[in-house]
XYZ file of N, CA, C and O in Angstrom:
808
model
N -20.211 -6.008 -17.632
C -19.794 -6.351 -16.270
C -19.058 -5.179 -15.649
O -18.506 -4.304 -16.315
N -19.094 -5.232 -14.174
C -18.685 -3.962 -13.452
C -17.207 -4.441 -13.710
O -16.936 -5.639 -13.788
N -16.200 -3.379 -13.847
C -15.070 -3.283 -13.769
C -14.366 -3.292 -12.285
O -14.148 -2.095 -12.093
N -14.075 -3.735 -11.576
C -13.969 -3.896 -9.813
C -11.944 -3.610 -9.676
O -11.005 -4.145 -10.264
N -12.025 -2.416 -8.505
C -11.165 -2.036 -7.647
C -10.828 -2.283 -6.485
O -11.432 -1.624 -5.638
N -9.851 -3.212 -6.009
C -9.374 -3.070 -4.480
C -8.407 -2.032 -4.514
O -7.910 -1.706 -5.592
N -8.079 -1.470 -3.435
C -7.059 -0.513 -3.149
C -7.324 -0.896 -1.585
O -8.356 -1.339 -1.081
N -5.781 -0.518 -0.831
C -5.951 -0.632 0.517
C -5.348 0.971 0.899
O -4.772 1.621 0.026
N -5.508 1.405 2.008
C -5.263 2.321 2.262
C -5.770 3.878 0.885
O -5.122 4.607 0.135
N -7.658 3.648 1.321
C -8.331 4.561 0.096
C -8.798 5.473 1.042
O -9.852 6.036 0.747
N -8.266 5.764 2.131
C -9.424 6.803 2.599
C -8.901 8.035 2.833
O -9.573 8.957 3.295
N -7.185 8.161 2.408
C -6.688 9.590 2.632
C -5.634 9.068 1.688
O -5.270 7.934 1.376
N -5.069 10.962 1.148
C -3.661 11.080 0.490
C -3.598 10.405 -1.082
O -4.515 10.808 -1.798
N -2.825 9.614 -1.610
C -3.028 9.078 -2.678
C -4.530 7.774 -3.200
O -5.301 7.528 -4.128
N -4.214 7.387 -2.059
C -5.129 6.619 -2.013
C -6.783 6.738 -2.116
O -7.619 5.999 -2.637
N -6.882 7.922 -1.430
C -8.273 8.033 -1.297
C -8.109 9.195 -2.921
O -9.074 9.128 -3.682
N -7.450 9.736 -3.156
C -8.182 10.573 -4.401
C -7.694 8.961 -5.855
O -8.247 9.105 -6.945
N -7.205 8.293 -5.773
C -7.430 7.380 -6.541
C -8.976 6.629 -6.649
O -9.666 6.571 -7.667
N -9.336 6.035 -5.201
C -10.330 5.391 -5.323
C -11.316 6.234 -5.856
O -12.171 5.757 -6.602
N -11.304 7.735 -5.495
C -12.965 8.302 -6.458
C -12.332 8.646 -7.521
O -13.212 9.030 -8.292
N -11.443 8.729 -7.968
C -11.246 8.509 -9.687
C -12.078 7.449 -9.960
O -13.250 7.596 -10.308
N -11.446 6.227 -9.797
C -11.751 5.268 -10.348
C -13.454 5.331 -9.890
O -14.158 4.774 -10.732
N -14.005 5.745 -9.044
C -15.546 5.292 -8.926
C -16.083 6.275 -9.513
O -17.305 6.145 -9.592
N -15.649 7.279 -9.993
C -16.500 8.591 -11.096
C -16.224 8.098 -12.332
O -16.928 8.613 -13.201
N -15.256 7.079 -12.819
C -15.583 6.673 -13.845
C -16.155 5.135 -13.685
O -15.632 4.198 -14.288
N -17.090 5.007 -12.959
C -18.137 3.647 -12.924
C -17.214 2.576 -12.283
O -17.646 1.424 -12.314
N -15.842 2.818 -11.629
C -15.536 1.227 -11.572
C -15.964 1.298 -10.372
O -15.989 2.434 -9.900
N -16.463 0.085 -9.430
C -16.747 -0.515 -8.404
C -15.754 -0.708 -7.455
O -14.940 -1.607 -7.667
N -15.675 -0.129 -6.587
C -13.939 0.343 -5.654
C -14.508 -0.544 -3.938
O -15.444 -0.498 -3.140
N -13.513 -1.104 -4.099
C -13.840 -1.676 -2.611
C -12.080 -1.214 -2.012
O -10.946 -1.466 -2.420
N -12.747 -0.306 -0.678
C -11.392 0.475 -0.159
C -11.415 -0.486 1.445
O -12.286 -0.707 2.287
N -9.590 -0.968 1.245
C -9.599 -1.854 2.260
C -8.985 -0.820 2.975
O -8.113 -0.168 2.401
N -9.386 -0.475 4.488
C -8.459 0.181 5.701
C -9.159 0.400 6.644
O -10.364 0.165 6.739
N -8.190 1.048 7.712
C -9.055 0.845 9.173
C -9.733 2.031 9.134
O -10.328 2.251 10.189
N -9.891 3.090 8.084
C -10.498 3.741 8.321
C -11.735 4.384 7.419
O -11.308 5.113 6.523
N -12.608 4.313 7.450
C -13.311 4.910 6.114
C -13.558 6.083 5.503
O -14.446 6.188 4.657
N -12.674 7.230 5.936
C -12.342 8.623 5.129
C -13.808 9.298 5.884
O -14.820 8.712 6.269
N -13.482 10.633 5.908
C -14.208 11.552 6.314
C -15.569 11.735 4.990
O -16.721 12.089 5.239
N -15.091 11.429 3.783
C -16.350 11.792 2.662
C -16.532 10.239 2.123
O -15.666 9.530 1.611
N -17.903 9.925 2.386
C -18.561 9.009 1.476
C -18.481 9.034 -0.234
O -19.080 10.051 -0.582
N -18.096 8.484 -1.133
C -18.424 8.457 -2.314
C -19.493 7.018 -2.829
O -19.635 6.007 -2.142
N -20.143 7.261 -4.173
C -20.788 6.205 -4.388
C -19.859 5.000 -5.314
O -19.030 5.001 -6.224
N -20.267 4.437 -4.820
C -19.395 3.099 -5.801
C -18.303 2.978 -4.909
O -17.473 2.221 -5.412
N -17.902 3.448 -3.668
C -17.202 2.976 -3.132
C -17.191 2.409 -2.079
O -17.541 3.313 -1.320
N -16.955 1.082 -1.158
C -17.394 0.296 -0.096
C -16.061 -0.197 0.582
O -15.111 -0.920 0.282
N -16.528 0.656 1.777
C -15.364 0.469 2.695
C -15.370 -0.823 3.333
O -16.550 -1.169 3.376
N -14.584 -1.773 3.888
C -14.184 -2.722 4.204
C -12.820 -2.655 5.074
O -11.716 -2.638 4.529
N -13.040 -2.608 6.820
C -12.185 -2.310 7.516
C -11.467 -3.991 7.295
O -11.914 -5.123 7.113
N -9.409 -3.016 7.511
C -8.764 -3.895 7.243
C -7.380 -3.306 8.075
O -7.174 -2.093 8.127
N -6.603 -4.140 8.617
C -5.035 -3.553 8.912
C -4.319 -4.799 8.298
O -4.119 -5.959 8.659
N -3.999 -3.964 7.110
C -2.483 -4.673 6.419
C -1.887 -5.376 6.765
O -1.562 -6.282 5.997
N -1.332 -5.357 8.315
C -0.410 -5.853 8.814
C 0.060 -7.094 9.551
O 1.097 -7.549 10.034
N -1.814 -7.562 9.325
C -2.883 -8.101 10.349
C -2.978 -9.644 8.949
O -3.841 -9.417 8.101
N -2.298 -10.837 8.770
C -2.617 -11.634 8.143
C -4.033 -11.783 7.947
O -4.658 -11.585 6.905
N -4.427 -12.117 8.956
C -5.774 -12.283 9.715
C -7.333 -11.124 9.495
O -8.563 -11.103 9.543
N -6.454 -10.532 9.309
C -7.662 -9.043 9.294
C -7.873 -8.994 7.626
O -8.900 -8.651 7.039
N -6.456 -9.488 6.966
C -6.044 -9.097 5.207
C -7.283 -10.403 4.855
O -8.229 -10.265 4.080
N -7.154 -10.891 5.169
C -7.978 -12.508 4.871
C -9.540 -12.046 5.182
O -10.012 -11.663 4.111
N -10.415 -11.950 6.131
C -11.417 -11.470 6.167
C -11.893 -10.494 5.931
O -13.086 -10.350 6.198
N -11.124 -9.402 5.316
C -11.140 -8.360 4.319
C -11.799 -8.928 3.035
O -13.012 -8.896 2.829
N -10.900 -9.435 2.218
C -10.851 -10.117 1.074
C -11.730 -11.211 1.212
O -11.874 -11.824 0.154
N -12.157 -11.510 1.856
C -13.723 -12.647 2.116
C -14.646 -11.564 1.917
O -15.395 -11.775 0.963
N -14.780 -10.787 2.339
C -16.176 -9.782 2.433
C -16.199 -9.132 0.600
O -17.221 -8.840 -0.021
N -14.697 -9.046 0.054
C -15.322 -8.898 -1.178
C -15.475 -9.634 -2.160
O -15.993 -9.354 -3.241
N -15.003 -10.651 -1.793
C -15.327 -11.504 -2.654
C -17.234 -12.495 -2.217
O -17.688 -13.452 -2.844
N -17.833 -11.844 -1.104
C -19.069 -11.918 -1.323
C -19.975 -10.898 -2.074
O -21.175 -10.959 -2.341
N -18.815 -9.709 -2.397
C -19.936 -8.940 -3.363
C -19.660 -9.295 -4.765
O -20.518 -9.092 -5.624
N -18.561 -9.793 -5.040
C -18.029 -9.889 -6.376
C -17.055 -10.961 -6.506
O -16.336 -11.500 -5.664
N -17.231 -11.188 -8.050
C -16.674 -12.348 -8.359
C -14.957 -12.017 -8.737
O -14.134 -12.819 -9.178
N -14.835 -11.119 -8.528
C -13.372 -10.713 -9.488
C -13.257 -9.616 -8.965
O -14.007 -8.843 -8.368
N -11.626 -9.651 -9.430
C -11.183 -8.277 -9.079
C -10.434 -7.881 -10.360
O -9.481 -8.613 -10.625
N -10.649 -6.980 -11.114
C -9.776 -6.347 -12.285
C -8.060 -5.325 -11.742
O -6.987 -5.247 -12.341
N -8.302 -4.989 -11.015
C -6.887 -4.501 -10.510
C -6.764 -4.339 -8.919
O -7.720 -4.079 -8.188
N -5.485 -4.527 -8.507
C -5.322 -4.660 -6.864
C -4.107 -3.315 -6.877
O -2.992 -3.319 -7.398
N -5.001 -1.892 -5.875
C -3.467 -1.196 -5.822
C -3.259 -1.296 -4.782
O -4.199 -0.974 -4.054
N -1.763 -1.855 -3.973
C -1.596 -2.149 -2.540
C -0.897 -0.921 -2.296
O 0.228 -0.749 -2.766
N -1.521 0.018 -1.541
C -1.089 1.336 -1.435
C -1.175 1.711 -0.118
O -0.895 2.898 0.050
N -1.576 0.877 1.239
C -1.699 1.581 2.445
C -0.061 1.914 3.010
O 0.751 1.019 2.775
N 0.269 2.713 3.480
C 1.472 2.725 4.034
C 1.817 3.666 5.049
O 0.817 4.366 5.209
N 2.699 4.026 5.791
C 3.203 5.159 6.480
C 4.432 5.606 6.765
O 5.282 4.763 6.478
N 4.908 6.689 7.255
C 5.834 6.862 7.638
C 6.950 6.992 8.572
O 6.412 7.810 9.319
N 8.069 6.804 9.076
C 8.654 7.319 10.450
C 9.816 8.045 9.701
O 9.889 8.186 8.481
N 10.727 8.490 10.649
C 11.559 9.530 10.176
C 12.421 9.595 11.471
O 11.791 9.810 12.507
N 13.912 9.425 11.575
C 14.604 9.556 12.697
C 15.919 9.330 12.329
O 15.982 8.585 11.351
N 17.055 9.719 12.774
C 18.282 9.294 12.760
C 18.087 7.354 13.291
O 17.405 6.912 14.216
N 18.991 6.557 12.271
C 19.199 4.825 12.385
C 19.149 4.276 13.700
O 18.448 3.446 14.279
N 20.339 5.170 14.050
C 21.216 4.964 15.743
C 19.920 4.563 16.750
O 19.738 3.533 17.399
N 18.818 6.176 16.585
C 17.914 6.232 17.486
C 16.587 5.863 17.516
O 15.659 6.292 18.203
N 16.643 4.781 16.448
C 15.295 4.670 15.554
C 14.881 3.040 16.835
O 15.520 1.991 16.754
N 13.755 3.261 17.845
C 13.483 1.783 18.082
C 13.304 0.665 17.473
O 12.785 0.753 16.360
N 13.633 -0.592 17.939
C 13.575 -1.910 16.765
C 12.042 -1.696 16.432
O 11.636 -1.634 15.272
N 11.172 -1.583 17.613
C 9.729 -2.123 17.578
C 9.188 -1.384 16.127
O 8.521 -1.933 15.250
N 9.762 0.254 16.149
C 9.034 0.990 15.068
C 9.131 0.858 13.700
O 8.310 1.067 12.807
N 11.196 0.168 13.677
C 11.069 -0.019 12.244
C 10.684 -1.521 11.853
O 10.649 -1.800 10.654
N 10.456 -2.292 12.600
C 9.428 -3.643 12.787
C 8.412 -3.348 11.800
O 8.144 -3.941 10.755
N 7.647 -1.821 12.585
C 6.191 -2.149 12.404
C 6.437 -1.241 10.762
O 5.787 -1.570 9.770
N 7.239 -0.352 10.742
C 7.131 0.161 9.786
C 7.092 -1.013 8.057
O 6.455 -1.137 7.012
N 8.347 -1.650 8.857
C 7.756 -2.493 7.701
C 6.709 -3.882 7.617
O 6.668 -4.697 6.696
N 6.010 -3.876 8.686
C 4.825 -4.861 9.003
C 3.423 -4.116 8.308
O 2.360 -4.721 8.163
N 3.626 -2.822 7.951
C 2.293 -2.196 7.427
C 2.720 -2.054 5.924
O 2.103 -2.506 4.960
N 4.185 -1.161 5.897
C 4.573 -1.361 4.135
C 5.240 -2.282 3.325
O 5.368 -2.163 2.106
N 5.684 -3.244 4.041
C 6.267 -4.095 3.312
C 4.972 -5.704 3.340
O 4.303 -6.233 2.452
N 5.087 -5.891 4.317
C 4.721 -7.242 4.992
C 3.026 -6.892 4.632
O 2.508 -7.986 4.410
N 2.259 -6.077 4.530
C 1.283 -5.268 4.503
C 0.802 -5.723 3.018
O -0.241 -6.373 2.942
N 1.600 -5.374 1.708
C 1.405 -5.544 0.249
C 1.475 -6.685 0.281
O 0.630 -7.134 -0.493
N 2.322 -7.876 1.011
C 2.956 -9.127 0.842
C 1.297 -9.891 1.123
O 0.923 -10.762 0.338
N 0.327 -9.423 2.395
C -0.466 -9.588 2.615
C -1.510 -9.931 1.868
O -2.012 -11.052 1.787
N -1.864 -8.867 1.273
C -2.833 -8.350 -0.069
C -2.484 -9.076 -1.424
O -3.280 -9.545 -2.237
N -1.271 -9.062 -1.471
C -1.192 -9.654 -2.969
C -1.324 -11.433 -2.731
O -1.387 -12.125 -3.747
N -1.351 -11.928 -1.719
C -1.474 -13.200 -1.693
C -2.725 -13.704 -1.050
O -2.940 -14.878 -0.748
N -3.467 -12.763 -0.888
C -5.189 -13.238 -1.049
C -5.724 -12.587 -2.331
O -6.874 -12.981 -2.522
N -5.311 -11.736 -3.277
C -5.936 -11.571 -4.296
C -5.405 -12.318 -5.544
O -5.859 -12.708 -6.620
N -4.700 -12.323 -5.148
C -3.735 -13.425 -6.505
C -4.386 -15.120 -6.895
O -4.684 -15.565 -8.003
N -4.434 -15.573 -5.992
C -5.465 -16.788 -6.651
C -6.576 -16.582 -7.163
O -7.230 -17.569 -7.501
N -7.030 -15.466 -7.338
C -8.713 -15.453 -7.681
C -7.819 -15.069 -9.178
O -7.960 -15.973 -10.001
N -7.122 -14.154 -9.571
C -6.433 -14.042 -10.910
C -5.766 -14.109 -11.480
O -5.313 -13.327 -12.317
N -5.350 -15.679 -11.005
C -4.487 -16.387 -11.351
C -5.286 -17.305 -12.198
O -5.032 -17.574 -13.372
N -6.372 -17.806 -11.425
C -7.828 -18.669 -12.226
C -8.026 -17.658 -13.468
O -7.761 -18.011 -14.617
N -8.361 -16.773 -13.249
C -8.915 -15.694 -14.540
C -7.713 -15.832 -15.622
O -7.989 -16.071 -16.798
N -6.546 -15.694 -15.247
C -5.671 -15.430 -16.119
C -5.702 -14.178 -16.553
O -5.411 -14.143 -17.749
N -5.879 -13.362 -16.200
C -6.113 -11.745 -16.149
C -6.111 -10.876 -14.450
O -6.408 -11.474 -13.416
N -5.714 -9.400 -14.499
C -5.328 -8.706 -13.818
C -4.525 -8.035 -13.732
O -3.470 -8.380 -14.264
N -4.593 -6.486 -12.894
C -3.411 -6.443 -12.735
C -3.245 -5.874 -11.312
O -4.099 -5.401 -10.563
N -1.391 -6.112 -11.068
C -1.288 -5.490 -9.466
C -0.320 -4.186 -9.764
O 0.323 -3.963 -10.790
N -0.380 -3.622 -8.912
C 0.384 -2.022 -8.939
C 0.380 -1.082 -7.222
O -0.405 -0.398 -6.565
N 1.820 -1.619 -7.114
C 2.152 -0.768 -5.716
C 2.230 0.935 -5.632
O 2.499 1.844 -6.418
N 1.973 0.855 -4.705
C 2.590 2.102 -4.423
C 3.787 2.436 -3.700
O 3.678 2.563 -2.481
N 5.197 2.645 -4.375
C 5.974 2.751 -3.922
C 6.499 3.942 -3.620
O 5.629 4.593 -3.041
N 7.726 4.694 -3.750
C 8.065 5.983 -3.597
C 9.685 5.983 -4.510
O 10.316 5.028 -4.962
N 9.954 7.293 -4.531
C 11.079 7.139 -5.283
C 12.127 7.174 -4.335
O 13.290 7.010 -4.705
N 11.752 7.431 -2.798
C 12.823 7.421 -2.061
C 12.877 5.330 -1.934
O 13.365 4.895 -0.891
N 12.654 4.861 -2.406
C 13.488 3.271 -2.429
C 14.082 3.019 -3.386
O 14.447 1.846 -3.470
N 14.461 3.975 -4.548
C 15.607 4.405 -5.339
C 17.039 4.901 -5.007
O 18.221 4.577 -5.122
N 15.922 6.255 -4.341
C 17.383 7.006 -3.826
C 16.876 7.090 -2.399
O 16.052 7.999 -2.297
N 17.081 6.486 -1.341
C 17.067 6.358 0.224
C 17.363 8.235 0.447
O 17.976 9.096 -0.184
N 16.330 8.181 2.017
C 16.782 9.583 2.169
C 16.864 9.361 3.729
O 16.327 8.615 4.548
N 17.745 10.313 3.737
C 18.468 9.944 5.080
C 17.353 10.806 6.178
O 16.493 11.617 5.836
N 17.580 10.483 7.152
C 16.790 10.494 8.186
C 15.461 9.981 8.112
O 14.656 10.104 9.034
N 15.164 9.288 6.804
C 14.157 8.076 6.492
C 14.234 6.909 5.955
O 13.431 6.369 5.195
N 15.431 6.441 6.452
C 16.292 5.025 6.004
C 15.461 4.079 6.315
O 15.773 3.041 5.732
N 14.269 3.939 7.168
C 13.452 2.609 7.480
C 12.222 2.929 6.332
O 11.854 2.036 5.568
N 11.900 3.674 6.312
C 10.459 3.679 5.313
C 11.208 3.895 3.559
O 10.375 3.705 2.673
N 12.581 4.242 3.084
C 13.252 4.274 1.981
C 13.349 2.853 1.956
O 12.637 2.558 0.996
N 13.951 1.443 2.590
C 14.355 0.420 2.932
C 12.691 -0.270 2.493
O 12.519 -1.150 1.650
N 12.099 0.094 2.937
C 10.353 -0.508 3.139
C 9.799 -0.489 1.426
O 9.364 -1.359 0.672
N 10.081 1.021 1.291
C 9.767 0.996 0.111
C 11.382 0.633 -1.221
O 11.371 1.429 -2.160
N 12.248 -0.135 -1.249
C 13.313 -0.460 -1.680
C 12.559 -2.076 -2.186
O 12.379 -2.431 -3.351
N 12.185 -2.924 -0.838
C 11.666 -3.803 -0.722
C 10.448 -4.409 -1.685
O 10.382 -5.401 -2.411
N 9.495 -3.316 -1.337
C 8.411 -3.204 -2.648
C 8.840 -3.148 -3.781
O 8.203 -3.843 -4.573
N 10.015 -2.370 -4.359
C 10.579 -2.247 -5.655
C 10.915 -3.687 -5.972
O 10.203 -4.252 -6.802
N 11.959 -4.379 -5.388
C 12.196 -5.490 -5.548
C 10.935 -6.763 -5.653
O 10.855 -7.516 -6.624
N 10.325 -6.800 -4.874
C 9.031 -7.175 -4.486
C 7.972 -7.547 -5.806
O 7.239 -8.495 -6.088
N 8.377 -6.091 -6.506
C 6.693 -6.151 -7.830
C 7.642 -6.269 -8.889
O 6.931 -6.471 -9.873
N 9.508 -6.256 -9.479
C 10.424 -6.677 -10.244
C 10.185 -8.330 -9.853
O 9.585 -8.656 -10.878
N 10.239 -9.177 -9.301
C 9.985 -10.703 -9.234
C 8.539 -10.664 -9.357
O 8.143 -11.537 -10.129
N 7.657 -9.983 -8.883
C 6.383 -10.802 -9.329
C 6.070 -10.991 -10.675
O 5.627 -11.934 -11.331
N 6.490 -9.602 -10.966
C 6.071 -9.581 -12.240
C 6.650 -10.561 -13.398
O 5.987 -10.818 -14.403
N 7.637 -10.960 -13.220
C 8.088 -11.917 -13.789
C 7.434 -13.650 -13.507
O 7.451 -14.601 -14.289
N 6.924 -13.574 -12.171
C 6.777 -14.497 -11.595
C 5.059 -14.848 -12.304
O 4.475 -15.914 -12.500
N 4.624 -13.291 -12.563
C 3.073 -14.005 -13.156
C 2.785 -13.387 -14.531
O 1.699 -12.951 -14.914
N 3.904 -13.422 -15.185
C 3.842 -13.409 -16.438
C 2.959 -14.500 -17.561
O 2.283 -14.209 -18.548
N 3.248 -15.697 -17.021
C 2.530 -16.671 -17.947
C 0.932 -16.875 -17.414
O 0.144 -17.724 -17.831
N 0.694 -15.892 -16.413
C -0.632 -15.819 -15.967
C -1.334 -14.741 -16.635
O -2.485 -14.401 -16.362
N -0.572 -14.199 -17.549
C -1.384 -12.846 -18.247
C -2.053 -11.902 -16.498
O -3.188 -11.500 -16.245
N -0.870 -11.853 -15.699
C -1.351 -10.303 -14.940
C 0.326 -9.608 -14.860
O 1.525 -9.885 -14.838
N -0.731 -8.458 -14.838
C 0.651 -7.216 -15.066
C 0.816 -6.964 -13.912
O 0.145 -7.492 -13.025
N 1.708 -6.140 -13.708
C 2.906 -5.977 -12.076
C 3.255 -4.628 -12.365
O 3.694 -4.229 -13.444
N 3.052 -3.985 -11.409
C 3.914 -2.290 -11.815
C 4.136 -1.650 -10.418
O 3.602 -2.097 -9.403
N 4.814 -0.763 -10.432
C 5.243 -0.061 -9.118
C 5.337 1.050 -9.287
O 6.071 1.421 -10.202
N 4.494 2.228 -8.314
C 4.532 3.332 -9.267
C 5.668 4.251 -7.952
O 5.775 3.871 -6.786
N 6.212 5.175 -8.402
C 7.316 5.770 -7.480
C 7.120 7.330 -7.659
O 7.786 8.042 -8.411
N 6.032 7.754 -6.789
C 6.052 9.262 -6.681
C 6.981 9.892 -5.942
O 7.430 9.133 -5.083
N 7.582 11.257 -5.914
C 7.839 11.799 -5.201
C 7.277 12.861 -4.188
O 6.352 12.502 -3.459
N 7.729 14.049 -4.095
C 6.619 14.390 -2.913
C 5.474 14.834 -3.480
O 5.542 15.340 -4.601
N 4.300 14.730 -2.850
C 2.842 14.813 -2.920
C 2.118 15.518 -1.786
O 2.227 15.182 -0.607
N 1.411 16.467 -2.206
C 0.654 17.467 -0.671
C -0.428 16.687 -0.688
O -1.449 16.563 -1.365
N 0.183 16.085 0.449
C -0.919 15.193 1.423
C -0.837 14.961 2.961
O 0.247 15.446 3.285
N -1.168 14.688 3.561
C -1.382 14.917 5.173
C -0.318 14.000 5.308
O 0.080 13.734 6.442
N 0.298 13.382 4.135
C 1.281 11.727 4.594
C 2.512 12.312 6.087
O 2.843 11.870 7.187
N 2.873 13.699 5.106
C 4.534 13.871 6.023
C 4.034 14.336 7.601
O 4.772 14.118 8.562
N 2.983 14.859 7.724
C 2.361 15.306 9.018
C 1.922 14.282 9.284
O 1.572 14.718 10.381
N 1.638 13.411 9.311
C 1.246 11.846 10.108
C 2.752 11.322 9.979
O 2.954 10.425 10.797
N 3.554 11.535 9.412
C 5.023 10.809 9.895
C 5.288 10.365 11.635
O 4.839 11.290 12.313
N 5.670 9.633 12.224
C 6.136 9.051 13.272
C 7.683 9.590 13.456
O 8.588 9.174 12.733
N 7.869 10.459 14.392
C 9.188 10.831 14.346
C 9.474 10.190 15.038
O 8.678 9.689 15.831
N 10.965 9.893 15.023
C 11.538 9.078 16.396
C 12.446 10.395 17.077
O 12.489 11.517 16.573
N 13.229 9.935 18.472
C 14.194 10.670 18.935
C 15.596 10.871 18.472
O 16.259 9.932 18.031
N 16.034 12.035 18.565
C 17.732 11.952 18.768
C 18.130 13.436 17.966
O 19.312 13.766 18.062
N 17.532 14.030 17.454
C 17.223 15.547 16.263
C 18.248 16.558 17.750
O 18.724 17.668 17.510
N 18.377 15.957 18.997
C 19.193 17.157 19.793
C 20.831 16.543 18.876
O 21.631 17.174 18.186
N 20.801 15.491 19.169
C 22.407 14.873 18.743
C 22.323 15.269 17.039
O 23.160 16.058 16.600
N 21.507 14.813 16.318
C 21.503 15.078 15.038
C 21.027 16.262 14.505
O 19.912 16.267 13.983
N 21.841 17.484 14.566
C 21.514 18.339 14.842
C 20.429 18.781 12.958
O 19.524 19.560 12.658
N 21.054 17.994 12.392
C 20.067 18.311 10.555
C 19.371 17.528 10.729
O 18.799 17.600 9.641
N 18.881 16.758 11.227
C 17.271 15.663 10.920
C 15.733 16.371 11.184
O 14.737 16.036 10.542
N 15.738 17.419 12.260
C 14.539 17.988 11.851
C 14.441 18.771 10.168
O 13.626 18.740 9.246
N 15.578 19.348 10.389
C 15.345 20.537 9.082
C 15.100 19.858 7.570
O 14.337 20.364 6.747
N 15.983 18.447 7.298
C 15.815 17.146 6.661
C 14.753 16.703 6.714
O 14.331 16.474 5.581
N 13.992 16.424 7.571
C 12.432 15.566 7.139
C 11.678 16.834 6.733
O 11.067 16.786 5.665
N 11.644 17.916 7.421
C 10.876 18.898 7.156
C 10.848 19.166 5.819
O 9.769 19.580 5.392
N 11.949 19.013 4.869
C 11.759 19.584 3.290
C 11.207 18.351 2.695
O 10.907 18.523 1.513
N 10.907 16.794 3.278
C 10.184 15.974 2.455
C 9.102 15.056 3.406
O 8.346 14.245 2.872
């Protein structure tokens, strides 16, 4: 039997060089996001999705579960960034920030979880960061986002223990990937006079 991959957010940065790992070694990768990456690989089937989107997470996860019966591991990995002094940070952004990374995984893991919960097998594995360890300042909403996730996959995992699925959170630090140049800056770097020079080293 095919060994089967969801991942959300597979089409750039960690995400996307995970999913063709996993499909160069035969597993069957279904990449949930709104976007489907500039390079096609085989074994991998895009399935537009926004995280953030109950609604969108749900008919995502319908479409693969018409190709397949199972899912062997879920990595909830779509996410992004903003970066701004607290003071000047709009409500709406750190809303959304955590409507894609927090609220986003919360999404995903609760349409894939009944299908392996029946199995009694699986496993889930976030992608977190190590800044929700150690918070970094002038990125207190996406450190907070990812703090959340930490906490988040510490109760599940406990929570689906007698279901035989594993729970893990993995916490990289920095990674050359397009992530920090797609960051969302907010305003205020005239008043705060260290927050550009601060995001710039991460």
């Amino acid at each position: 039997m095919d060994k089967v991959l969801v991942i959300t957010g597979g089409s750039s940065g960690i995400g996307k060089a995970t999913a063709i790992l996993f499909a160069s070694n035969g597993w069957k990768v279904f990449n949930l996001s709104r976007h489907t990456g500039k390079e096609q690989t085989e074994n991998i089937t895009h399935i537009y999705c926004d995280v953030s989107s109950e609604k969108s997470v749900k008919e995502a996860v319908q479409q693969v579960y018409q190709n397949t019966k199972y899912v062997d591991i879920l990595i909830a990995n779509a996410g992004y960034g903003i970066s701004g002094p607290i003071e000047m940070t709009p409500l709406q952004e750190a809303k959304h920030q955590m409507e894609v990374n927090f609220f986003g995984a919360f999404n995903i893991i609760q349409a894939i979880i009944p299908e392996m919960r029946k199995r009694r097998q699986g496993k889930i594995i976030f992608t977190s960061s190590v800044a929700g360890l150690l918070p970094v300042p002038y990125q207190a909403i996406y450190s907070a986002s990812k703090a959340a996730i930490n906490a988040l996959a510490l109760a599940l995992q406990n929570e689906l223990r007698e279901f035989n699925i594993k729970v893990s959170a993995l916490l990289p630090g920095d990674v050359s990937t397009a992530f920090t140049d797609s960051r969302t800056k907010t305003q205020g770097t005239i008043i705060y006079t260290r927050a550009d020079k601060a995001v710039s080293l991460l």
